[in-house]
Amino acid sequence: MSRAQILDGKACAKEVRSKVASAVAMIKGQHGVTPGLAVVLVGADPASEVYVKNKGKQTLAAGMASFEHRLPAETVEADLLVLIEQLNQDKAVHGILVQLPVPAHIDEAKIINAIDPAKDVDGFHVINAGMLATGQDGLVPCTPVGCVILAKQAMSDLSGLEAVVIGRSNIVGKPVAQLLLRENCTVTIAHSRTKNLKDVVARADLVVAAVGQQELVRADWIKPGAIVIDVGIHRLTLDGGGTKLVGDVAFDEVAEVAGAITPVPGGVGPMTIACLLRSTVLACCRAHGIVAPDL
Ligand code: GUN
């Protein structure tokens, strides 16, 4: 039996999706506009295929329009740029997401920065990253938003907390640090090269683990009562031949020490697509001058 509050991402994501669906119904009914999300997948990476399929399903379930573009792995960069420009011009498309990773012959940064920042629902465009860093109202990466929503389930006001983010990626580590700063946390970004990582993490009232190393964070790294948000996802093969998903945190032992913790699976994972739908609705509202409902 764990001591910690389990932060249920599945239930929380369901709540976000339900608010999104109500907002979509209002936007359609009162403004005659259907929020639309375009997802572009280049190649056939199996994990990406699963994500894209789920995104399409959940987009439609929320009452939104879903546009899927599946391109062969050998697609050249110029052709992908042409598609992005078409989607930038398309009035029915309010959000554009290019599933990452793209094949190695395509320049990822060039593709991301070709997306109209107003439609960049991933929040990866350099303009949106800059807006987040300077406290302006842009589009914010989805997984980091999900992390903060879950942390706030444990403590509605994160103000003044010592937060340690482990990981410095553009997708999670850096933007989640910016969001926590916006929540008035004292933020440290640690990573795989941090000296005495365990001691740095032990200071934290709030830990976000997004470093990509399975079960790296152990019970003796955690301050008793801390909030622990686990962004990692790794598939382990068990002795019997079955598989099990684990995160960057050794869940069973950390749950004995932490005050609140997200499980893997069922923690941060389900929040990402829910937050993506939310961003698409916000982008649609901004595009049409509609006052965004409370999401
Ligand atoms: N691949 C893994 N995570 C993400 C994400 O959040 N957005 C995109 N576009 N690709 C991803």
mmCIF file of C-alpha atoms and ligand atoms in Angstrom, residues 51 55 97-101 122 124 143 171 272, ligand 1:
data_model
loop_
_atom_site.group_PDB
_atom_site.id
_atom_site.type_symbol
_atom_site.label_atom_id
_atom_site.label_comp_id
_atom_site.label_asym_id
_atom_site.label_seq_id
_atom_site.Cartn_x
_atom_site.Cartn_y
_atom_site.Cartn_z
ATOM 1 C CA TYR A 51 -0.373 8.123 -31.225
ATOM 2 C CA LYS A 55 -5.272 11.660 -31.745
ATOM 3 C CA LEU A 97 0.931 18.863 -35.588
ATOM 4 C CA VAL A 98 3.798 17.117 -37.343
ATOM 5 C CA GLN A 99 4.461 13.895 -35.472
ATOM 6 C CA LEU A 100 8.050 13.650 -34.269
ATOM 7 C CA PRO A 101 10.515 12.195 -34.903
ATOM 8 C CA ASP A 122 2.536 21.578 -30.123
ATOM 9 C CA PHE A 124 7.381 23.930 -30.536
ATOM 10 C CA THR A 143 2.853 17.321 -22.097
ATOM 11 C CA ILE A 171 9.426 19.045 -25.773
ATOM 12 C CA THR A 272 -0.947 14.961 -23.677
HETATM 13 N N1 GUN B 1 6.422 12.734 -30.489
HETATM 14 C C1 GUN B 1 6.445 12.427 -29.172
HETATM 15 N N2 GUN B 1 5.796 13.372 -28.462
HETATM 16 C C2 GUN B 1 5.360 14.287 -29.338
HETATM 17 C C3 GUN B 1 4.610 15.478 -29.200
HETATM 18 O O1 GUN B 1 4.221 15.912 -28.107
HETATM 19 N N3 GUN B 1 4.346 16.129 -30.355
HETATM 20 C C4 GUN B 1 4.779 15.702 -31.569
HETATM 21 N N4 GUN B 1 4.481 16.419 -32.628
HETATM 22 N N5 GUN B 1 5.471 14.594 -31.731
HETATM 23 C C5 GUN B 1 5.755 13.890 -30.615
#
